[in-house]
mmCIF file of C-alpha atoms in Angstrom:
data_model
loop_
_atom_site.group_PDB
_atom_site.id
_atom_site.type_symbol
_atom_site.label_atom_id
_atom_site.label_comp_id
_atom_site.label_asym_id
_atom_site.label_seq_id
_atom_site.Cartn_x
_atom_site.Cartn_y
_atom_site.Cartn_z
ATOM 1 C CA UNK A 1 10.273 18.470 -26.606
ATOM 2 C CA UNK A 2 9.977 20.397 -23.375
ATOM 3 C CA UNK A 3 13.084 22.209 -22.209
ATOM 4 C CA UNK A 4 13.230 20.474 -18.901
ATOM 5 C CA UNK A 5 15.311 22.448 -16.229
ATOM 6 C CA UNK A 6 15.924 20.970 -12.713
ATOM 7 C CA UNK A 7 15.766 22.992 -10.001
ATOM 8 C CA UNK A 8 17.403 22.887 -6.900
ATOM 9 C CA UNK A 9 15.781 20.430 -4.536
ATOM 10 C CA UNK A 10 13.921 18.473 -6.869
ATOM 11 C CA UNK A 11 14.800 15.187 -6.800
ATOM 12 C CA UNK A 12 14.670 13.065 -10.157
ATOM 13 C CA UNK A 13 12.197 10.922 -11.564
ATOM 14 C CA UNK A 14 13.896 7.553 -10.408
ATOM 15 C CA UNK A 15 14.497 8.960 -6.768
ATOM 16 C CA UNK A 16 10.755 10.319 -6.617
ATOM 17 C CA UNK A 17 9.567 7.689 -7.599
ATOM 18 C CA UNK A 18 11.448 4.508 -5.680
ATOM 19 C CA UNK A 19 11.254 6.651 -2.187
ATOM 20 C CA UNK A 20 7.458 8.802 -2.480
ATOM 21 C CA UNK A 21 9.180 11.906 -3.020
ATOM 22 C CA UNK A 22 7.439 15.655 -3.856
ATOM 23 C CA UNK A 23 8.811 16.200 -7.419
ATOM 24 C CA UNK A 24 9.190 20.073 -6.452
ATOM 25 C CA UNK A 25 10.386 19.736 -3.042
ATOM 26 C CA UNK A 26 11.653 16.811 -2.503
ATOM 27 C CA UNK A 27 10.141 16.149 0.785
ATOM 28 C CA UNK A 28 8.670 12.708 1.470
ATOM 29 C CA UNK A 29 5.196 13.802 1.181
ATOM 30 C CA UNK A 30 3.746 11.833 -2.037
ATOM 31 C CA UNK A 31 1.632 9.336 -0.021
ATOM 32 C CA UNK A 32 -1.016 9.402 2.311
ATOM 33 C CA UNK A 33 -1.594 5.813 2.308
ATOM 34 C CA UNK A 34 -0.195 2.729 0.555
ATOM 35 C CA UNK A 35 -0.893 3.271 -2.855
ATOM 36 C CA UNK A 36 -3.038 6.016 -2.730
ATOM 37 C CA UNK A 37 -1.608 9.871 -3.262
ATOM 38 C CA UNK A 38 -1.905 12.744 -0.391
ATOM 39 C CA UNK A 39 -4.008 15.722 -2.101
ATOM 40 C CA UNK A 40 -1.082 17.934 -1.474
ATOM 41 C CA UNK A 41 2.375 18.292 -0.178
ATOM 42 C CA UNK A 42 2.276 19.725 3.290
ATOM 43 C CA UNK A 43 6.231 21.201 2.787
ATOM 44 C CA UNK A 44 5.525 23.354 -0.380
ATOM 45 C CA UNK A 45 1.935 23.172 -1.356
ATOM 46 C CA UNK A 46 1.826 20.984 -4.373
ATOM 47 C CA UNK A 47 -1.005 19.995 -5.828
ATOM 48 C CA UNK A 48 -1.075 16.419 -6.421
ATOM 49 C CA UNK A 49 -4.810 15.994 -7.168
ATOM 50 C CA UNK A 50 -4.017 18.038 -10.126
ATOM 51 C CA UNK A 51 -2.162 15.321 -11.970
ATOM 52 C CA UNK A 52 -3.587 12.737 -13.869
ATOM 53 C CA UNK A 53 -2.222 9.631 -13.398
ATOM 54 C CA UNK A 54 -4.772 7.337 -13.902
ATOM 55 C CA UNK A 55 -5.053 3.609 -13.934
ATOM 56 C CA UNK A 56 -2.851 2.470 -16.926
ATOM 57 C CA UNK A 57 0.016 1.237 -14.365
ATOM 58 C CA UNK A 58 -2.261 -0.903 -11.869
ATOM 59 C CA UNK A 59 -3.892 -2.830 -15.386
ATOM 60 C CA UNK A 60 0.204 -3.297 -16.547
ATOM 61 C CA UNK A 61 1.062 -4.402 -13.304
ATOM 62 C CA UNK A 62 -1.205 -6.613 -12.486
ATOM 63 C CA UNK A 63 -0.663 -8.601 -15.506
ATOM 64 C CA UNK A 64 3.578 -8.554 -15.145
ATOM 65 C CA UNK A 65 3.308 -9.330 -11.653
ATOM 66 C CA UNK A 66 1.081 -12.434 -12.085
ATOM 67 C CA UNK A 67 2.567 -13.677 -14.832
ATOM 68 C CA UNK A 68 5.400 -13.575 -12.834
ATOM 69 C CA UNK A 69 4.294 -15.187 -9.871
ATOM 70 C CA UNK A 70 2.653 -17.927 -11.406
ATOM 71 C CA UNK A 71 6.295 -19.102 -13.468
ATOM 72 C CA UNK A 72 7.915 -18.929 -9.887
ATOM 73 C CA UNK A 73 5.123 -21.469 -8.658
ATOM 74 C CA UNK A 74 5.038 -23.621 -11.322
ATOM 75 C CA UNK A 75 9.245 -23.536 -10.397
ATOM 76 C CA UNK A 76 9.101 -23.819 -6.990
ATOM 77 C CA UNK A 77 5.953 -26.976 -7.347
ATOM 78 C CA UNK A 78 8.251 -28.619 -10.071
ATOM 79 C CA UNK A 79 11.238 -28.381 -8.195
ATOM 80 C CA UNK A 80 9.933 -29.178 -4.342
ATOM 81 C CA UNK A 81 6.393 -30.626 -4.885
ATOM 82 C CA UNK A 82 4.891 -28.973 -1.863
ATOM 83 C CA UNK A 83 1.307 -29.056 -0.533
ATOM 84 C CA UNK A 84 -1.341 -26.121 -2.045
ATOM 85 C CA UNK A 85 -1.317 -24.372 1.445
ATOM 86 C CA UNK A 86 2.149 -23.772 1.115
ATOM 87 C CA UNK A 87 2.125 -22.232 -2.308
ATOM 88 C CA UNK A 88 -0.709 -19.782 -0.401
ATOM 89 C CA UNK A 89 0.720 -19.019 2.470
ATOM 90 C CA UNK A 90 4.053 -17.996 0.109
ATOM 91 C CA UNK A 91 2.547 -16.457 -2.972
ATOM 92 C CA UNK A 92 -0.556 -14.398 -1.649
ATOM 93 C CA UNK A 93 1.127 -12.007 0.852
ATOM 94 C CA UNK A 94 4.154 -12.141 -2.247
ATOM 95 C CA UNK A 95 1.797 -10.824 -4.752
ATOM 96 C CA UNK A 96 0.202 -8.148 -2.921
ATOM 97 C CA UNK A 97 3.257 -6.621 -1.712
ATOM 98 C CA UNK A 98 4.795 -6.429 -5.214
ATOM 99 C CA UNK A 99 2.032 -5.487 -6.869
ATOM 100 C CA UNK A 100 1.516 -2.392 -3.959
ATOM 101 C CA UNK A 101 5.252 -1.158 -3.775
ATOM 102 C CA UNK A 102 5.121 -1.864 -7.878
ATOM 103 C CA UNK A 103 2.006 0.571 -8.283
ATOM 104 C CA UNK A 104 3.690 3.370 -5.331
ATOM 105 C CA UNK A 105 6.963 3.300 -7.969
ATOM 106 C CA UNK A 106 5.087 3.660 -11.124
ATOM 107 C CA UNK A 107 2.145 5.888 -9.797
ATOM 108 C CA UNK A 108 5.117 8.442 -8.229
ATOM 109 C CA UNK A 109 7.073 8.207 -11.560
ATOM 110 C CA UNK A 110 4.134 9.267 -13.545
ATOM 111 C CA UNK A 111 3.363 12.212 -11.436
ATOM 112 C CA UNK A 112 6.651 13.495 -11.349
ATOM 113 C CA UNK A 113 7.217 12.666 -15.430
ATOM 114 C CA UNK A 114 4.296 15.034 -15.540
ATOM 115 C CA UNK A 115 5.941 17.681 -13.381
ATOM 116 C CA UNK A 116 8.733 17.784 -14.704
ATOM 117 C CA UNK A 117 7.197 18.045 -18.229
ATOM 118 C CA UNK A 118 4.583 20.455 -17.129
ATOM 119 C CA UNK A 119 2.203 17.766 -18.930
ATOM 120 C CA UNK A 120 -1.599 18.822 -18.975
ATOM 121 C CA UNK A 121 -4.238 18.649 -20.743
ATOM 122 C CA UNK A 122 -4.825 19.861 -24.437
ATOM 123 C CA UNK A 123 -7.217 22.983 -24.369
ATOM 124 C CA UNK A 124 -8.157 26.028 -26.510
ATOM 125 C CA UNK A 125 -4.651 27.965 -25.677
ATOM 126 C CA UNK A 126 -2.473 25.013 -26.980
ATOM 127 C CA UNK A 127 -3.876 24.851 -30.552
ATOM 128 C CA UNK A 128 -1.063 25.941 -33.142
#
């Protein structure tokens, strides 16, 4: 395992992660847009293109978040019977602001996991 040493400033994975946080700085610099990471941090330079976080956490999402959403339909239209434009007008804007503040949270916590870890990819200099 990595000796992991936290350094002044750097907030930890949990805190990154729930409020967009730099994983070196700490500023609140993670995100240029809703889901979508800023190419660096503008406090101390951070690279965030250079991680790889990749799409593994919006494919997990998506299926935990509907699966989700549709048992609290099937509750709500077993329990109240309402009409079909109700269950819209509830569950659409529901899901898509889970499943955006859900990928922000897991997208940051990867990226700073990998800072932390100083994760990279495998090349010549790491054969044993």
């Amino acid at each position: 395992m990595p000796d992991i040493q936290k350094q002044e400033g750097q907030p930890g994975i949990a805190k990154a992660a729930l409020f967009g946080l730099c994983p070196q700085c700490g500023a609140k610099t993670l995100f240029a847009g809703p889901a979508r990471f800023s190419e660096r941090c503008s406090s101390c330079g951070l690279d965030f293109s250079a991680f790889n976080v990749g799409d593994g956490p919006a494919a997990l999402l998506t299926l935990v978040i509907g699966a989700l959403i549709i048992i609290f339909a099937l509750i709500l239209d077993s329990v109240v019977r309402p009409p079909f434009w109700v269950h819209v007008v509830i569950w659409v804007p529901v899901t898509i602001a889970m499943t955006v503040y859900a990928l922000r949270v897991s997208k940051a916590a990867l990226l700073a996991a990998e800072h932390y870890n100083r994760a990279h990819e495998a090349g010549r200099d790491d054969v044993l």
